[in-house]
GROMACS .gro file of C-alpha atoms in nm:
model
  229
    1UNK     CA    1  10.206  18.371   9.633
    2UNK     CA    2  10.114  18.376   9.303
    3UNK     CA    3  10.351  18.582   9.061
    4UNK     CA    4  10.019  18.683   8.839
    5UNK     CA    5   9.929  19.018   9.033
    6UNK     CA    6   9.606  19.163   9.014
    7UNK     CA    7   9.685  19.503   8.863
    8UNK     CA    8   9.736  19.588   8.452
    9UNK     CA    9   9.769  19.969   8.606
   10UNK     CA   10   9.925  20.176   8.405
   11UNK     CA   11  10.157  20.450   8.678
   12UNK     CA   12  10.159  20.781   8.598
   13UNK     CA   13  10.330  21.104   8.721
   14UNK     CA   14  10.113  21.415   8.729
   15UNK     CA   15  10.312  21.737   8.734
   16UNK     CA   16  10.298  21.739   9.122
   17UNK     CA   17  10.499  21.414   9.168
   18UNK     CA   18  10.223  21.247   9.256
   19UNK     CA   19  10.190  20.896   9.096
   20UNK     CA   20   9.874  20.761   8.993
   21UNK     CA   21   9.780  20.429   8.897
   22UNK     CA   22   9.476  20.352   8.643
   23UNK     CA   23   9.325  20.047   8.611
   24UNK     CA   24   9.300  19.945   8.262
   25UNK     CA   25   9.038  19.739   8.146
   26UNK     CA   26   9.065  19.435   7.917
   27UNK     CA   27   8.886  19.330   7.573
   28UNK     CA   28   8.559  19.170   7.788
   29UNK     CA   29   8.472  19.441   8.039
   30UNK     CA   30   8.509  19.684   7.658
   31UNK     CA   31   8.347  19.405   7.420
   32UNK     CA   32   8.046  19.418   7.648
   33UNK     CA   33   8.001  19.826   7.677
   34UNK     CA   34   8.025  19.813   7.294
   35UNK     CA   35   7.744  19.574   7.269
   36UNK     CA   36   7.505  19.790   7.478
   37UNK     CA   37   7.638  20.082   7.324
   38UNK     CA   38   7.517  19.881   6.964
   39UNK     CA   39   7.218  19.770   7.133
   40UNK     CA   40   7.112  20.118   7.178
   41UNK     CA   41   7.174  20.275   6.911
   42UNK     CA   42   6.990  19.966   6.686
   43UNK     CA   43   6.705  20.001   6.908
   44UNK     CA   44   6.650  20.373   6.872
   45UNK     CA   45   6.727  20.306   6.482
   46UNK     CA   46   6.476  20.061   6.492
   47UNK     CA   47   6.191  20.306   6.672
   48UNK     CA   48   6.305  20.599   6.441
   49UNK     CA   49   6.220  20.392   6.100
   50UNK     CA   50   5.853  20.285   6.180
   51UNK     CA   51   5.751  20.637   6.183
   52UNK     CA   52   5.988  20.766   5.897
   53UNK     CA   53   5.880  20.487   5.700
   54UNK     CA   54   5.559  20.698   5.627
   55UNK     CA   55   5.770  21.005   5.504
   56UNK     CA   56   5.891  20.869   5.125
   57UNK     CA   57   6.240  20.936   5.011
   58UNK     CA   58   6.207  21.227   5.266
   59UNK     CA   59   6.278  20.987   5.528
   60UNK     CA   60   6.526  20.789   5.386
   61UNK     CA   61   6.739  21.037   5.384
   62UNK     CA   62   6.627  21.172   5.724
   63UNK     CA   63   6.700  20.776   5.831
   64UNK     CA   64   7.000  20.790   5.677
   65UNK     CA   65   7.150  21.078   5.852
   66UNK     CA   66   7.015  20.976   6.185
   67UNK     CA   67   7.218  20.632   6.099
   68UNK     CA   68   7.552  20.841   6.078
   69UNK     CA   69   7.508  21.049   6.400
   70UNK     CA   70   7.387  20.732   6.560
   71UNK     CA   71   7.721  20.538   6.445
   72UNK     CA   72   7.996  20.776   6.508
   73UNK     CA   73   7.858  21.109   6.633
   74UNK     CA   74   7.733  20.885   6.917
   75UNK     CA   75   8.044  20.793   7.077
   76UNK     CA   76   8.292  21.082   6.963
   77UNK     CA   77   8.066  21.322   7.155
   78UNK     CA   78   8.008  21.108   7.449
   79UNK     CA   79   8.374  21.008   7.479
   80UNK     CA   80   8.483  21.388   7.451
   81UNK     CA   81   8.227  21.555   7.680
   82UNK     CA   82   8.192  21.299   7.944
   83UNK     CA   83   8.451  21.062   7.866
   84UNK     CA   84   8.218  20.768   7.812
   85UNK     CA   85   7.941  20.645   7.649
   86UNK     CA   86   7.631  20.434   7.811
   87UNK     CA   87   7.761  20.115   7.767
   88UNK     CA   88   8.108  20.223   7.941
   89UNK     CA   89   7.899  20.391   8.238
   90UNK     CA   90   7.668  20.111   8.263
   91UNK     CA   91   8.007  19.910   8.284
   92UNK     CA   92   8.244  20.135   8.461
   93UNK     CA   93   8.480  20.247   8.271
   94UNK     CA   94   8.588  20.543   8.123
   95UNK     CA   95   8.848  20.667   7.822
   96UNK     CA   96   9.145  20.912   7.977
   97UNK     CA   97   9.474  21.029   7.801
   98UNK     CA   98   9.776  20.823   7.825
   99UNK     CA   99   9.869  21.037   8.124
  100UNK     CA  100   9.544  21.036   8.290
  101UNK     CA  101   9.357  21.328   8.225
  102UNK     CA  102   9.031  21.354   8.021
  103UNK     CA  103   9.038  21.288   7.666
  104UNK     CA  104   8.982  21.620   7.442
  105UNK     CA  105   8.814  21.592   7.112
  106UNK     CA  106   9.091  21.531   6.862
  107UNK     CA  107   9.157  21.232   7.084
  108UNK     CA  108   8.776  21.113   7.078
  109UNK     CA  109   8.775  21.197   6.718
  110UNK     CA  110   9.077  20.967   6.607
  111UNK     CA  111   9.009  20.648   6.809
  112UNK     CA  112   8.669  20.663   6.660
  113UNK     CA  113   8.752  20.679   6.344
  114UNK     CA  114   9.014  20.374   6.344
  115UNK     CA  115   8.785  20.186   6.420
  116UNK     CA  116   8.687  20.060   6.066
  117UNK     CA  117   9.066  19.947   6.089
  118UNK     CA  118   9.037  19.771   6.432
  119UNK     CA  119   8.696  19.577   6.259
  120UNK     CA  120   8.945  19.430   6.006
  121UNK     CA  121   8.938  19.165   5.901
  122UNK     CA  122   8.603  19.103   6.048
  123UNK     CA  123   8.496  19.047   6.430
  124UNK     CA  124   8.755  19.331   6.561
  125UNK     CA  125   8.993  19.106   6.488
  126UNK     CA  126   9.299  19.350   6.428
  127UNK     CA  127   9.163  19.561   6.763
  128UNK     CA  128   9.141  19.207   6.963
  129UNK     CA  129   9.456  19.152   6.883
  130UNK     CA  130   9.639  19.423   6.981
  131UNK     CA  131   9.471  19.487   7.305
  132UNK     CA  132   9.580  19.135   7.400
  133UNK     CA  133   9.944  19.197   7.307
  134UNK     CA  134   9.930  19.514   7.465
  135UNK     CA  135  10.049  19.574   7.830
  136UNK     CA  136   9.719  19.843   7.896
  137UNK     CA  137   9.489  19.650   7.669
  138UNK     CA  138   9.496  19.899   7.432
  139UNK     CA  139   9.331  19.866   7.030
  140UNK     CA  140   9.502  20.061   6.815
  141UNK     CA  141   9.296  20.338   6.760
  142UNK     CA  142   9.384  20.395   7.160
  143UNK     CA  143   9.803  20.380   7.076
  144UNK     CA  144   9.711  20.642   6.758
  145UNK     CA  145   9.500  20.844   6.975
  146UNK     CA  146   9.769  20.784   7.316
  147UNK     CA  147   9.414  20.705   7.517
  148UNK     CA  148   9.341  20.409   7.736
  149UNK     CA  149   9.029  20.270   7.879
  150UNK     CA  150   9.011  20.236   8.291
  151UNK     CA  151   8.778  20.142   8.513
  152UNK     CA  152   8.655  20.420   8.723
  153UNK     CA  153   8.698  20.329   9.099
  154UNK     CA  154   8.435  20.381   9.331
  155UNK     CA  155   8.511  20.659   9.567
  156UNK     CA  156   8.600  20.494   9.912
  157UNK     CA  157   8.426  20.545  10.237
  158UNK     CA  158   8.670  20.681  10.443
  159UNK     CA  159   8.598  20.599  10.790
  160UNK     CA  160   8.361  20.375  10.737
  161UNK     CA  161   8.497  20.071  10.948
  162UNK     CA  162   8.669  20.119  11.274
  163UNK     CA  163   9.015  19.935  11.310
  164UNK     CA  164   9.085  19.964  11.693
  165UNK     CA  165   9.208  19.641  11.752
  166UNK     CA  166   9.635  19.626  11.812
  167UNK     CA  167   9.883  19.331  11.729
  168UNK     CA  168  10.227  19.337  11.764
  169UNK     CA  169  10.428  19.203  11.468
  170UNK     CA  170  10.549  18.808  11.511
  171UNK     CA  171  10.895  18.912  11.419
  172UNK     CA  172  11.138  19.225  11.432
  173UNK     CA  173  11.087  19.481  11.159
  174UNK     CA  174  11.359  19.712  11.028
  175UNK     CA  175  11.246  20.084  11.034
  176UNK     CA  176  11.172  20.060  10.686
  177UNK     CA  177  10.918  19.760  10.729
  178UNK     CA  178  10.745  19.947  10.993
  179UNK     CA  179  10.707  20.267  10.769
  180UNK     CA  180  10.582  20.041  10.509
  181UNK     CA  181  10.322  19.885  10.753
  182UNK     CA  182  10.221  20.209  10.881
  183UNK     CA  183  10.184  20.372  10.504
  184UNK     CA  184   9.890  20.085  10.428
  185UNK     CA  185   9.740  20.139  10.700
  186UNK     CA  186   9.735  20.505  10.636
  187UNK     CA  187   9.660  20.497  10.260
  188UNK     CA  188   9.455  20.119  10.242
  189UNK     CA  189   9.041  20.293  10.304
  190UNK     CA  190   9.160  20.483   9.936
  191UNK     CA  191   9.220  20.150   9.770
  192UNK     CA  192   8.932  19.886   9.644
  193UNK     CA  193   8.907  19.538   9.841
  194UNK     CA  194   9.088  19.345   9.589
  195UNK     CA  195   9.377  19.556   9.609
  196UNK     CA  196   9.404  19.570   9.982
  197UNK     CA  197   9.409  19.183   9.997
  198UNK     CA  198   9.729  19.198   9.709
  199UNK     CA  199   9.931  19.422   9.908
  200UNK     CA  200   9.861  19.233  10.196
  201UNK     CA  201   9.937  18.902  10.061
  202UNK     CA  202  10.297  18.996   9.988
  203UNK     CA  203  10.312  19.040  10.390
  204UNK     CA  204  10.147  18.745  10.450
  205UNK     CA  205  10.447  18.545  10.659
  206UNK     CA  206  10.448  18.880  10.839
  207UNK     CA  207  10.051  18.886  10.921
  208UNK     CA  208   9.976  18.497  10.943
  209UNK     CA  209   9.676  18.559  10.726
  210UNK     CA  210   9.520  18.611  10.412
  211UNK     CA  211   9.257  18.803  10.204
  212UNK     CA  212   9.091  19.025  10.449
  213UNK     CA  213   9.200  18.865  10.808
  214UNK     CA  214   9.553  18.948  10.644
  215UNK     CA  215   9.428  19.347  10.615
  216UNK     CA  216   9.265  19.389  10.957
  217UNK     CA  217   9.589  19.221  11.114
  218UNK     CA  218   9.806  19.481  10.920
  219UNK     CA  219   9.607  19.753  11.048
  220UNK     CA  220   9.622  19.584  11.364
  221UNK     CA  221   9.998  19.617  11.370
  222UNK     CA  222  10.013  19.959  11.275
  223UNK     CA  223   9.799  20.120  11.579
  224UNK     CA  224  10.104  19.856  11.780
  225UNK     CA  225  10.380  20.071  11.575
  226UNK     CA  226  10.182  20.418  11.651
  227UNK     CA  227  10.160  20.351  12.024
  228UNK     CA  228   9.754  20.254  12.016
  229UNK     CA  229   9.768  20.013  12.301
   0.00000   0.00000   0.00000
């Protein structure tokens, strides 16, 4: 198996104990919400100055206002009431605090604001950069700001496919292993596809299989551990 593993999550312990992992999302899933996010607010620029055209220095100004609440009140406000803007919903991701929770509007504010620092020199160079060299993809405005982009998981189906099928393990497993085997099978219908198949993979001398024949065997073995047969 490959050493490369799927996951940049960033872990994180809420309060409880409970530790979450959030999928942070590179420079190309985040270059291409920023360029519907541009595309939309140049096309409603674009419809706005046709008819303020006909309004004289009146609509300059007008135009020129509109320009500034289009360029940063657009995604401050978005990013602080909802936590994204269109072009992040459209590509599933979402801005949280370093620790998980939503952003508030300080936070919205000063990642915003640096971005005329991650455009330098041109091209987002400066923000490219540091999101590469950064473990959670991060541009600097997200280290100032201690925010990190995700992608927002789908909520899982629980339930939705049967496993009743039972296999007992190839080889002897310590207590341990069988906890472990038991604990995917318990916790696996909360995790996306992809993931699944990782975990599984690291089992795969155990299960004989991999990508998703390597799952359904796992959950095979654990109704063997639980007595299912």
């Amino acid at each position: 198996m490959s050493a490369t593993m799927l996951d940049t999550y960033r872990e994180v312990i809420t309060p409880e104990g409970v530790p979450l992992h959030l999928p942070a999302a590179g420079p190309v899933p985040r270059a291409l919400a920023w360029a519907i996010d541009f595309a939309v607010r140049f096309g409603a620029l674009l419809l706005l100055s046709i008819p303020l055209a006909f309004l004289g220095d009146f609509g300059k100004g007008l135009y020129l206002a509109l320009m500034f609440v289009l360029m940063w009140a657009y995604t401050i406000v978005q990013e602080a009431v909802w936590g994204r803007t269109l072009g992040k919903r459209a590509l599933g991701l979402r801005v949280v605090a370093r620790e998980g929770a939503p952003i508030g509007w300080m936070a919205a504010i000063t990642r915003n604001l640096l971005r005329t620092v991650d455009m330098l020199p041109f091209a987002y160079a400066v923000g490219l950069l540091s999101s590469l060299f950064d473990a959670h993809g991060r541009r600097l405005g997200d280290l100032v700001a201690g925010t990190v982009v995700v992608h927002e998981r789908a909520r899982p189906v629980l339930g939705s496919v049967s496993i009743d099928t039972v296999l007992a393990p190839t080889q002897p497993l310590q207590p341990a292993e069988q906890a472990a085997v038991v604990a995917f099978a318990e916790r696996a219908s909360r995790l996306s596809s992809p993931r699944q198949q990782e975990l599984a993979a690291i089992v795969a001398p155990l299960s004989g299989g991999g990508g998703q024949v390597g799952v359904l065997r796992l959950y095979a073995m654990a109704n063997w551990l639980l007595g299912r047969r």
